[in-house]
mmCIF file of C-alpha atoms and ligand atoms in Angstrom:
data_model
loop_
_atom_site.group_PDB
_atom_site.id
_atom_site.type_symbol
_atom_site.label_atom_id
_atom_site.label_comp_id
_atom_site.label_asym_id
_atom_site.label_seq_id
_atom_site.Cartn_x
_atom_site.Cartn_y
_atom_site.Cartn_z
ATOM 1 C CA MET D 1 19.202 -10.585 -33.959
ATOM 2 C CA LEU D 2 19.719 -9.663 -30.310
ATOM 3 C CA SER D 3 16.884 -11.224 -28.313
ATOM 4 C CA PRO D 4 14.931 -8.965 -25.965
ATOM 5 C CA MET D 5 16.478 -9.254 -22.490
ATOM 6 C CA CYS D 6 15.325 -7.345 -19.424
ATOM 7 C CA GLN D 7 18.111 -5.462 -17.675
ATOM 8 C CA TYR D 8 16.074 -4.537 -14.579
ATOM 9 C CA CYS D 9 17.824 -1.224 -14.020
ATOM 10 C CA ALA D 10 15.514 1.523 -15.315
ATOM 11 C CA THR D 11 14.125 4.307 -13.156
ATOM 12 C CA ASP D 12 10.449 5.165 -13.727
ATOM 13 C CA GLY D 13 10.539 3.164 -16.968
ATOM 14 C CA MET D 14 13.239 5.440 -18.470
ATOM 15 C CA PRO D 15 16.140 4.007 -20.457
ATOM 16 C CA ASP D 16 19.478 5.446 -19.355
ATOM 17 C CA ASP D 17 23.204 5.177 -20.049
ATOM 18 C CA TRP D 18 23.225 1.456 -19.216
ATOM 19 C CA HIS D 19 20.659 0.747 -21.942
ATOM 20 C CA MET D 20 22.553 2.910 -24.415
ATOM 21 C CA VAL D 21 25.850 1.111 -23.778
ATOM 22 C CA HIS D 22 24.272 -2.358 -23.578
ATOM 23 C CA LEU D 23 22.305 -2.043 -26.827
ATOM 24 C CA GLY D 24 24.858 0.186 -28.515
ATOM 25 C CA SER D 25 27.717 -2.246 -27.992
ATOM 26 C CA ARG D 26 25.743 -5.068 -29.598
ATOM 27 C CA ALA D 27 25.201 -2.815 -32.629
ATOM 28 C CA VAL D 28 28.939 -2.106 -32.712
ATOM 29 C CA GLY D 29 29.505 -5.876 -32.411
ATOM 30 C CA GLY D 30 27.752 -6.576 -35.686
ATOM 31 C CA VAL D 31 24.241 -7.600 -34.600
ATOM 32 C CA GLY D 32 21.848 -7.029 -37.520
ATOM 33 C CA ILE D 33 18.683 -6.335 -35.517
ATOM 34 C CA VAL D 34 19.132 -4.927 -32.033
ATOM 35 C CA PHE D 35 16.059 -5.500 -29.876
ATOM 36 C CA THR D 36 15.310 -3.665 -26.674
ATOM 37 C CA GLU D 37 14.101 -5.676 -23.720
ATOM 38 C CA ALA D 38 10.346 -5.813 -23.049
ATOM 39 C CA VAL D 39 9.101 -2.227 -22.842
ATOM 40 C CA HIS D 40 5.830 -1.897 -20.968
ATOM 41 C CA CYS D 41 2.817 0.107 -22.058
ATOM 42 C CA GLU D 42 1.710 1.155 -18.557
ATOM 43 C CA PRO D 43 3.333 1.267 -15.113
ATOM 44 C CA ARG D 44 1.381 -1.686 -13.687
ATOM 45 C CA GLY D 45 2.364 -3.768 -16.725
ATOM 46 C CA ARG D 46 6.023 -3.833 -15.605
ATOM 47 C CA ILE D 47 7.571 -7.061 -14.369
ATOM 48 C CA THR D 48 9.600 -5.143 -11.787
ATOM 49 C CA ASN D 49 9.865 -1.559 -10.642
ATOM 50 C CA TYR D 50 13.048 -1.389 -12.735
ATOM 51 C CA CYS D 51 11.623 -2.412 -16.123
ATOM 52 C CA LEU D 52 11.365 -0.115 -19.114
ATOM 53 C CA GLY D 53 8.202 1.689 -20.207
ATOM 54 C CA LEU D 54 6.875 3.783 -23.053
ATOM 55 C CA TRP D 55 3.820 5.430 -21.568
ATOM 56 C CA ASN D 56 5.156 8.989 -21.780
ATOM 57 C CA ASP D 57 7.085 11.273 -24.110
ATOM 58 C CA HIS D 58 10.135 11.579 -21.809
ATOM 59 C CA GLN D 59 10.695 7.857 -22.197
ATOM 60 C CA ARG D 60 10.240 8.214 -25.953
ATOM 61 C CA ASP D 61 12.899 10.908 -26.127
ATOM 62 C CA SER D 62 15.414 8.774 -24.195
ATOM 63 C CA PHE D 63 14.757 5.849 -26.518
ATOM 64 C CA ALA D 64 15.279 8.116 -29.544
ATOM 65 C CA ARG D 65 18.931 8.647 -28.591
ATOM 66 C CA ILE D 66 19.507 4.896 -28.403
ATOM 67 C CA ALA D 67 17.694 4.128 -31.671
ATOM 68 C CA LYS D 68 19.757 6.805 -33.416
ATOM 69 C CA PHE D 69 23.044 5.288 -32.202
ATOM 70 C CA ILE D 70 22.030 1.746 -33.203
ATOM 71 C CA LYS D 71 21.132 2.928 -36.706
ATOM 72 C CA ALA D 72 24.362 4.902 -37.027
ATOM 73 C CA GLN D 73 26.233 1.576 -36.656
ATOM 74 C CA GLY D 74 24.333 0.144 -39.631
ATOM 75 C CA ALA D 75 22.059 -2.020 -37.462
ATOM 76 C CA VAL D 76 18.262 -2.035 -37.306
ATOM 77 C CA ALA D 77 16.684 -0.591 -34.138
ATOM 78 C CA ALA D 78 13.850 -2.763 -32.834
ATOM 79 C CA ILE D 79 11.584 -2.591 -29.793
ATOM 80 C CA GLN D 80 9.501 -5.179 -27.967
ATOM 81 C CA ILE D 81 6.321 -3.916 -26.278
ATOM 82 C CA GLY D 82 4.236 -5.740 -23.739
ATOM 83 C CA HIS D 83 2.364 -6.018 -20.443
ATOM 84 C CA ALA D 84 3.178 -8.480 -17.685
ATOM 85 C CA GLY D 85 -0.409 -8.912 -16.394
ATOM 86 C CA ARG D 86 -0.529 -11.308 -13.430
ATOM 87 C CA LYS D 87 3.282 -11.765 -13.556
ATOM 88 C CA ALA D 88 3.877 -8.070 -12.848
ATOM 89 C CA SER D 89 5.100 -6.586 -9.540
ATOM 90 C CA THR D 90 7.982 -8.927 -8.777
ATOM 91 C CA MET D 91 11.455 -8.494 -7.330
ATOM 92 C CA ARG D 92 14.466 -8.535 -9.620
ATOM 93 C CA PRO D 93 16.164 -11.879 -10.360
ATOM 94 C CA TRP D 94 19.104 -10.982 -8.123
ATOM 95 C CA GLU D 95 16.594 -10.171 -5.355
ATOM 96 C CA GLY D 96 14.893 -13.556 -5.745
ATOM 97 C CA SER D 97 12.163 -12.898 -8.379
ATOM 98 C CA GLN D 98 9.389 -13.360 -5.811
ATOM 99 C CA SER D 99 6.210 -11.350 -5.887
ATOM 100 C CA LEU D 100 6.693 -7.812 -4.514
ATOM 101 C CA PRO D 101 3.968 -7.038 -1.940
ATOM 102 C CA VAL D 102 2.072 -3.750 -2.182
ATOM 103 C CA GLU D 103 3.444 -2.643 1.199
ATOM 104 C CA GLN D 104 6.997 -3.017 -0.173
ATOM 105 C CA GLY D 105 6.380 -0.946 -3.301
ATOM 106 C CA GLY D 106 4.484 -3.503 -5.395
ATOM 107 C CA TRP D 107 1.040 -3.005 -6.927
ATOM 108 C CA GLU D 108 -2.264 -4.779 -7.648
ATOM 109 C CA VAL D 109 -1.990 -6.937 -10.753
ATOM 110 C CA ILE D 110 -4.504 -7.661 -13.519
ATOM 111 C CA GLY D 111 -5.195 -10.686 -15.702
ATOM 112 C CA PRO D 112 -7.849 -12.573 -17.631
ATOM 113 C CA SER D 113 -9.171 -14.445 -14.576
ATOM 114 C CA ALA D 114 -8.673 -14.387 -10.814
ATOM 115 C CA LEU D 115 -6.010 -17.090 -10.979
ATOM 116 C CA ALA D 116 -2.527 -16.567 -9.545
ATOM 117 C CA PHE D 117 0.510 -17.587 -11.615
ATOM 118 C CA ALA D 118 1.915 -19.724 -8.799
ATOM 119 C CA LYS D 119 1.957 -20.119 -5.043
ATOM 120 C CA GLY D 120 3.186 -16.892 -3.481
ATOM 121 C CA PHE D 121 2.009 -14.787 -6.438
ATOM 122 C CA PRO D 122 -0.967 -12.408 -6.094
ATOM 123 C CA THR D 123 -4.401 -13.213 -7.443
ATOM 124 C CA PRO D 124 -4.999 -10.782 -10.318
ATOM 125 C CA SER D 125 -8.237 -8.887 -10.658
ATOM 126 C CA ALA D 126 -10.072 -10.143 -13.755
ATOM 127 C CA MET D 127 -10.113 -7.406 -16.380
ATOM 128 C CA ASP D 128 -13.474 -6.155 -17.628
ATOM 129 C CA ALA D 129 -13.989 -5.132 -21.262
ATOM 130 C CA ALA D 130 -13.075 -1.511 -20.496
ATOM 131 C CA ALA D 131 -9.779 -2.593 -18.894
ATOM 132 C CA ILE D 132 -8.974 -4.730 -21.949
ATOM 133 C CA ASP D 133 -9.673 -1.774 -24.255
ATOM 134 C CA ALA D 134 -7.501 0.488 -22.098
ATOM 135 C CA VAL D 135 -4.492 -1.866 -22.397
ATOM 136 C CA THR D 136 -5.058 -2.196 -26.158
ATOM 137 C CA GLU D 137 -5.028 1.583 -26.439
ATOM 138 C CA SER D 138 -1.879 1.914 -24.331
ATOM 139 C CA MET D 139 -0.115 -0.669 -26.518
ATOM 140 C CA ALA D 140 -1.081 1.388 -29.583
ATOM 141 C CA ALA D 141 0.139 4.593 -27.908
ATOM 142 C CA SER D 142 3.466 2.887 -27.129
ATOM 143 C CA ALA D 143 3.718 1.823 -30.784
ATOM 144 C CA ARG D 144 3.188 5.415 -31.879
ATOM 145 C CA ARG D 145 5.924 6.631 -29.520
ATOM 146 C CA ALA D 146 8.227 3.819 -30.684
ATOM 147 C CA ARG D 147 7.831 5.049 -34.235
ATOM 148 C CA GLU D 148 8.440 8.644 -33.193
ATOM 149 C CA ALA D 149 11.601 7.474 -31.403
ATOM 150 C CA GLY D 150 12.890 6.056 -34.679
ATOM 151 C CA PHE D 151 12.517 2.310 -34.167
ATOM 152 C CA GLN D 152 12.243 0.287 -37.372
ATOM 153 C CA ILE D 153 10.733 -2.996 -36.140
ATOM 154 C CA ILE D 154 8.154 -3.525 -33.406
ATOM 155 C CA GLU D 155 7.466 -6.821 -31.655
ATOM 156 C CA ILE D 156 4.342 -7.548 -29.631
ATOM 157 C CA HIS D 157 5.267 -9.715 -26.642
ATOM 158 C CA ALA D 158 2.617 -12.443 -26.495
ATOM 159 C CA ALA D 159 4.868 -15.109 -24.942
ATOM 160 C CA HIS D 160 6.351 -16.279 -21.627
ATOM 161 C CA GLY D 161 3.128 -16.140 -19.622
ATOM 162 C CA TYR D 162 2.672 -12.374 -19.857
ATOM 163 C CA LEU D 163 -0.698 -10.715 -20.339
ATOM 164 C CA LEU D 164 -1.526 -11.591 -23.964
ATOM 165 C CA HIS D 165 -0.340 -15.178 -23.488
ATOM 166 C CA GLN D 166 -2.417 -15.381 -20.280
ATOM 167 C CA PHE D 167 -5.511 -14.668 -22.372
ATOM 168 C CA MET D 168 -4.548 -17.257 -25.004
ATOM 169 C CA SER D 169 -4.010 -20.185 -22.649
ATOM 170 C CA PRO D 170 -6.962 -22.065 -21.140
ATOM 171 C CA LEU D 171 -4.818 -22.603 -18.035
ATOM 172 C CA SER D 172 -4.883 -18.904 -17.165
ATOM 173 C CA ASN D 173 -8.056 -17.812 -18.974
ATOM 174 C CA GLN D 174 -11.299 -19.170 -17.582
ATOM 175 C CA ARG D 175 -13.551 -16.349 -18.710
ATOM 176 C CA ASN D 176 -16.963 -16.922 -20.185
ATOM 177 C CA ASP D 177 -17.346 -13.661 -22.090
ATOM 178 C CA ARG D 178 -16.089 -12.926 -25.630
ATOM 179 C CA TYR D 179 -12.469 -13.036 -24.424
ATOM 180 C CA GLY D 180 -12.570 -16.573 -23.020
ATOM 181 C CA GLY D 181 -13.650 -20.129 -23.752
ATOM 182 C CA SER D 182 -13.330 -20.867 -27.460
ATOM 183 C CA PHE D 183 -10.050 -20.520 -29.370
ATOM 184 C CA ASP D 184 -11.445 -17.497 -31.235
ATOM 185 C CA ASN D 185 -12.326 -15.814 -27.972
ATOM 186 C CA ARG D 186 -8.965 -16.520 -26.302
ATOM 187 C CA ILE D 187 -6.989 -14.998 -29.189
ATOM 188 C CA ARG D 188 -9.311 -11.984 -29.497
ATOM 189 C CA PHE D 189 -7.265 -9.693 -27.210
ATOM 190 C CA LEU D 190 -4.105 -10.449 -29.205
ATOM 191 C CA MET D 191 -5.867 -9.888 -32.541
ATOM 192 C CA GLU D 192 -7.316 -6.573 -31.326
ATOM 193 C CA THR D 193 -3.901 -5.506 -30.010
ATOM 194 C CA ILE D 194 -2.257 -6.298 -33.343
ATOM 195 C CA ASP D 195 -4.945 -4.278 -35.155
ATOM 196 C CA ALA D 196 -4.493 -1.312 -32.841
ATOM 197 C CA VAL D 197 -0.682 -1.415 -33.010
ATOM 198 C CA ARG D 198 -0.734 -1.793 -36.801
ATOM 199 C CA ALA D 199 -2.927 1.294 -37.064
ATOM 200 C CA GLU D 200 -0.080 3.279 -35.448
ATOM 201 C CA TRP D 201 2.804 1.389 -37.056
ATOM 202 C CA PRO D 202 3.588 2.215 -40.704
ATOM 203 C CA LYS D 203 2.654 -0.457 -43.213
ATOM 204 C CA GLU D 204 6.185 -0.508 -44.660
ATOM 205 C CA LEU D 205 7.818 -1.345 -41.301
ATOM 206 C CA PRO D 206 7.887 -4.913 -39.969
ATOM 207 C CA LEU D 207 5.718 -6.063 -37.080
ATOM 208 C CA PHE D 208 6.802 -9.229 -35.254
ATOM 209 C CA VAL D 209 4.876 -11.265 -32.696
ATOM 210 C CA ARG D 210 6.689 -13.315 -30.061
ATOM 211 C CA LEU D 211 4.709 -16.411 -29.080
ATOM 212 C CA SER D 212 5.201 -19.263 -26.670
ATOM 213 C CA LEU D 213 4.354 -22.076 -29.052
ATOM 214 C CA SER D 214 3.482 -24.374 -26.170
ATOM 215 C CA ASP D 215 2.799 -24.130 -22.432
ATOM 216 C CA HIS D 216 4.400 -27.586 -22.035
ATOM 217 C CA VAL D 217 1.495 -28.517 -19.736
ATOM 218 C CA ASP D 218 -1.412 -30.806 -20.654
ATOM 219 C CA GLY D 219 -4.573 -28.837 -21.342
ATOM 220 C CA GLY D 220 -2.654 -25.625 -22.041
ATOM 221 C CA TRP D 221 -1.779 -23.629 -25.139
ATOM 222 C CA ASP D 222 -0.062 -25.971 -27.599
ATOM 223 C CA LEU D 223 1.544 -26.287 -31.009
ATOM 224 C CA ALA D 224 -1.718 -27.102 -32.832
ATOM 225 C CA GLN D 225 -3.317 -23.886 -31.559
ATOM 226 C CA SER D 226 -0.144 -21.966 -32.426
ATOM 227 C CA ILE D 227 -0.260 -23.213 -36.009
ATOM 228 C CA GLU D 228 -3.889 -22.150 -36.373
ATOM 229 C CA LEU D 229 -3.130 -18.746 -34.837
ATOM 230 C CA CYS D 230 -0.131 -18.202 -37.130
ATOM 231 C CA ARG D 231 -2.201 -19.081 -40.197
ATOM 232 C CA ARG D 232 -4.620 -16.355 -39.186
ATOM 233 C CA LEU D 233 -1.809 -13.885 -38.499
ATOM 234 C CA LYS D 234 -0.409 -14.608 -41.923
ATOM 235 C CA ALA D 235 -3.864 -14.159 -43.507
ATOM 236 C CA SER D 236 -4.355 -10.837 -41.702
ATOM 237 C CA GLY D 237 -1.403 -9.366 -43.591
ATOM 238 C CA ASP D 238 -0.501 -7.386 -40.464
ATOM 239 C CA VAL D 239 2.266 -9.606 -39.096
ATOM 240 C CA ASP D 240 5.615 -10.115 -40.809
ATOM 241 C CA LEU D 241 7.320 -12.690 -38.609
ATOM 242 C CA ILE D 242 6.687 -15.046 -35.685
ATOM 243 C CA ASP D 243 9.440 -15.077 -33.055
ATOM 244 C CA CYS D 244 9.176 -18.659 -31.799
ATOM 245 C CA SER D 245 9.662 -19.229 -28.082
ATOM 246 C CA SER D 246 7.868 -21.422 -25.544
ATOM 247 C CA GLY D 247 6.751 -21.826 -21.922
ATOM 248 C CA GLY D 248 6.447 -19.351 -19.084
ATOM 249 C CA ASN D 249 2.747 -19.520 -18.283
ATOM 250 C CA ASP D 250 2.663 -22.336 -15.753
ATOM 251 C CA PRO D 251 5.325 -23.413 -13.267
ATOM 252 C CA ARG D 252 4.360 -27.073 -13.856
ATOM 253 C CA GLN D 253 5.851 -26.867 -17.351
ATOM 254 C CA SER D 254 8.194 -29.642 -18.340
ATOM 255 C CA MET D 255 10.517 -28.931 -21.222
ATOM 256 C CA LYS D 256 13.860 -30.302 -22.285
ATOM 257 C CA ILE D 257 16.462 -27.612 -22.809
ATOM 258 C CA HIS D 258 19.378 -28.300 -25.145
ATOM 259 C CA PRO D 259 21.185 -26.377 -27.898
ATOM 260 C CA GLY D 260 18.661 -25.182 -30.466
ATOM 261 C CA TYR D 261 15.739 -26.590 -28.438
ATOM 262 C CA GLN D 262 13.165 -24.265 -29.994
ATOM 263 C CA VAL D 263 14.358 -24.469 -33.604
ATOM 264 C CA PRO D 264 11.800 -27.211 -34.441
ATOM 265 C CA TYR D 265 9.041 -24.765 -33.487
ATOM 266 C CA ALA D 266 10.337 -22.129 -35.900
ATOM 267 C CA GLU D 267 10.619 -24.785 -38.597
ATOM 268 C CA THR D 268 7.092 -26.112 -38.046
ATOM 269 C CA ILE D 269 5.434 -22.691 -38.021
ATOM 270 C CA ARG D 270 7.356 -21.633 -41.124
ATOM 271 C CA ARG D 271 6.201 -24.736 -42.974
ATOM 272 C CA GLU D 272 2.627 -25.012 -41.660
ATOM 273 C CA ALA D 273 1.655 -21.345 -41.633
ATOM 274 C CA GLN D 274 3.904 -20.188 -44.493
ATOM 275 C CA ILE D 275 5.059 -17.166 -42.504
ATOM 276 C CA PRO D 276 8.666 -16.119 -41.780
ATOM 277 C CA THR D 277 9.971 -17.207 -38.380
ATOM 278 C CA ALA D 278 12.792 -16.501 -35.949
ATOM 279 C CA ALA D 279 14.541 -19.258 -33.998
ATOM 280 C CA VAL D 280 15.779 -18.599 -30.463
ATOM 281 C CA GLY D 281 17.141 -20.618 -27.563
ATOM 282 C CA LEU D 282 20.680 -21.800 -26.853
ATOM 283 C CA ILE D 283 22.100 -21.027 -30.252
ATOM 284 C CA HIS D 284 25.774 -20.305 -29.687
ATOM 285 C CA SER D 285 27.919 -21.434 -32.577
ATOM 286 C CA ALA D 286 28.325 -19.784 -35.958
ATOM 287 C CA ASP D 287 27.947 -23.157 -37.679
ATOM 288 C CA MET D 288 24.687 -23.839 -35.929
ATOM 289 C CA ALA D 289 23.311 -20.394 -36.783
ATOM 290 C CA GLU D 290 24.311 -20.828 -40.421
ATOM 291 C CA GLN D 291 22.830 -24.322 -40.556
ATOM 292 C CA ILE D 292 19.433 -23.112 -39.288
ATOM 293 C CA LEU D 293 19.254 -20.552 -42.082
ATOM 294 C CA ALA D 294 20.717 -22.738 -44.814
ATOM 295 C CA ASN D 295 18.360 -25.620 -43.971
ATOM 296 C CA GLY D 296 15.371 -23.299 -44.161
ATOM 297 C CA GLN D 297 14.397 -23.920 -40.549
ATOM 298 C CA ALA D 298 13.996 -20.205 -39.803
ATOM 299 C CA ASP D 299 14.447 -16.826 -41.449
ATOM 300 C CA LEU D 300 16.228 -15.169 -38.553
ATOM 301 C CA VAL D 301 18.597 -16.461 -35.911
ATOM 302 C CA VAL D 302 18.184 -14.882 -32.500
ATOM 303 C CA LEU D 303 20.724 -14.896 -29.678
ATOM 304 C CA GLY D 304 20.183 -13.837 -26.097
ATOM 305 C CA ARG D 305 22.605 -14.979 -23.427
ATOM 306 C CA THR D 306 25.418 -15.662 -25.908
ATOM 307 C CA LEU D 307 25.392 -12.006 -26.917
ATOM 308 C CA MET D 308 25.206 -10.933 -23.298
ATOM 309 C CA SER D 309 28.630 -12.397 -22.630
ATOM 310 C CA LYS D 310 30.044 -11.895 -26.150
ATOM 311 C CA PRO D 311 28.960 -8.592 -27.690
ATOM 312 C CA TYR D 312 31.270 -9.048 -30.698
ATOM 313 C CA TRP D 313 30.026 -12.562 -31.426
ATOM 314 C CA PRO D 314 28.503 -11.638 -34.835
ATOM 315 C CA LEU D 315 31.782 -10.237 -36.157
ATOM 316 C CA ASP D 316 33.741 -13.277 -34.956
ATOM 317 C CA ALA D 317 31.071 -15.624 -36.348
ATOM 318 C CA SER D 318 31.100 -13.867 -39.678
ATOM 319 C CA ARG D 319 34.889 -14.144 -39.886
ATOM 320 C CA SER D 320 34.811 -17.828 -38.962
ATOM 321 C CA LEU D 321 32.309 -18.423 -41.792
ATOM 322 C CA ARG D 322 34.623 -16.536 -44.148
ATOM 323 C CA ALA D 323 31.946 -13.969 -44.887
ATOM 324 C CA ASP D 324 32.671 -10.375 -45.783
ATOM 325 C CA THR D 325 33.339 -8.993 -42.303
ATOM 326 C CA ARG D 326 33.519 -5.277 -41.637
ATOM 327 C CA TRP D 327 34.720 -4.215 -38.226
ATOM 328 C CA PRO D 328 33.884 -0.667 -37.187
ATOM 329 C CA ILE D 329 36.558 1.550 -38.694
ATOM 330 C CA GLN D 330 37.689 2.568 -35.213
ATOM 331 C CA TYR D 331 38.403 -1.103 -34.420
ATOM 332 C CA GLU D 332 39.884 -2.164 -37.718
ATOM 333 C CA ARG D 333 43.368 -2.640 -36.279
ATOM 334 C CA SER D 334 41.961 -5.266 -33.902
ATOM 335 C CA ASN D 335 41.727 -7.609 -36.883
ATOM 336 C CA ILE D 336 45.087 -9.299 -36.314
ATOM 337 C CA PHE D 337 44.062 -12.973 -36.105
HETATM 338 C C1 LIG G 1 18.079 -11.920 -18.377
HETATM 339 C C2 LIG G 1 17.037 -12.299 -19.405
HETATM 340 C C3 LIG G 1 16.015 -11.410 -19.674
HETATM 341 C C4 LIG G 1 15.036 -11.729 -20.644
HETATM 342 N N1 LIG G 1 14.070 -10.803 -20.954
HETATM 343 C C5 LIG G 1 13.212 -11.052 -21.969
HETATM 344 C C6 LIG G 1 12.323 -10.055 -22.449
HETATM 345 O O1 LIG G 1 12.333 -8.898 -21.993
HETATM 346 N N2 LIG G 1 11.474 -10.389 -23.465
HETATM 347 C C7 LIG G 1 11.473 -11.646 -24.019
HETATM 348 O O2 LIG G 1 10.680 -11.897 -24.927
HETATM 349 N N3 LIG G 1 12.334 -12.595 -23.615
HETATM 350 C C8 LIG G 1 13.205 -12.325 -22.621
HETATM 351 N N4 LIG G 1 14.128 -13.274 -22.272
HETATM 352 C C9 LIG G 1 14.240 -14.500 -23.067
HETATM 353 C C10 LIG G 1 15.296 -14.310 -24.165
HETATM 354 O O3 LIG G 1 14.899 -13.296 -25.074
HETATM 355 C C11 LIG G 1 15.541 -15.606 -24.964
HETATM 356 O O4 LIG G 1 14.370 -15.957 -25.631
HETATM 357 C C12 LIG G 1 15.995 -16.751 -24.076
HETATM 358 O O5 LIG G 1 17.006 -16.331 -23.168
HETATM 359 C C13 LIG G 1 16.508 -17.927 -24.891
HETATM 360 O O6 LIG G 1 17.545 -17.520 -25.769
HETATM 361 P P1 LIG G 1 19.141 -17.700 -25.400
HETATM 362 O O7 LIG G 1 19.338 -19.152 -25.048
HETATM 363 O O8 LIG G 1 19.864 -17.300 -26.646
HETATM 364 O O9 LIG G 1 19.429 -16.806 -24.234
HETATM 365 C C14 LIG G 1 15.089 -12.978 -21.297
HETATM 366 C C15 LIG G 1 16.127 -13.875 -20.993
HETATM 367 C C16 LIG G 1 17.102 -13.548 -20.087
HETATM 368 C C17 LIG G 1 18.222 -14.516 -19.833
#
């Protein structure tokens, strides 16, 4: 599976030729599930002014062209939807990733509590119940448009310190209403979002949730809470797979990064919550990918940066594992090695 990866080059949330070629070439390269980057449900939910959105039908129609091409290559077209909350309104990575002030084209950000992500980031306005409902509804509306555009899998982005994760973690959520405090209250926004998205997303199509399994900061969201959440997601019958990532909600995080660093999370959730999982994070060899699946550590192997630099990686990996490899007919004569 191609991991969702922001390209930071959309105009008014619209996918364009770059997105078509970027996603389309991974489908040509043999990726099984081609995921869009995070697609935001409302303009102020974007990380940057150049992130994708699905709050109107023009965006839907541009996505439809891309989904159609992906499917024509025999791949599955998948979309990640989300809201950046207090981490919205930033500059692009190649512009420094700092917060983008309102006077330079940024906007007021929202979050669970009036707590900034980090020094130099704006203090979000704490959302009231009506604001929470409005985001839930816009996520559901994006899900409906995603379906109309022809996507076959939807993923709710509840990781990396974005809005839903901000509500889950006690580090960013210090509310004392029904959306804060206890574990049940902190996961309520996510549970309501899943319900609302599922109501728009056909029962026969998969719904994934991407989680940060740990904040990697004492007193934050952690693996024990993730296990309990995933047991409930499994019991709900609404969620088909947990895409297991980590971190992103607190700059104090300390995590060791090495090949396959998040695979143990996928393995633990799969075992403890009895729900299918995806493993992501520095997976770059065919042997390693195969090992993760064969050892039952995860149900899906997900690649991000490896596929960015090597769009034909799946076809090469498949050949190196001596699997039945089918190059696109147009490229068949490339198979000379
Ligand atoms: C440029 C870039 C953009 C990313 N954008 C997203 C995103 O939109 N949604 C998301 O869930 N993760 C995003 N990620 C995280 C990746 O999906 C992936 O989880 C991470 O890079 C680790 O996998 P890798 O080592 O295979 O790249 C992004 C990562 C990179 C490098």
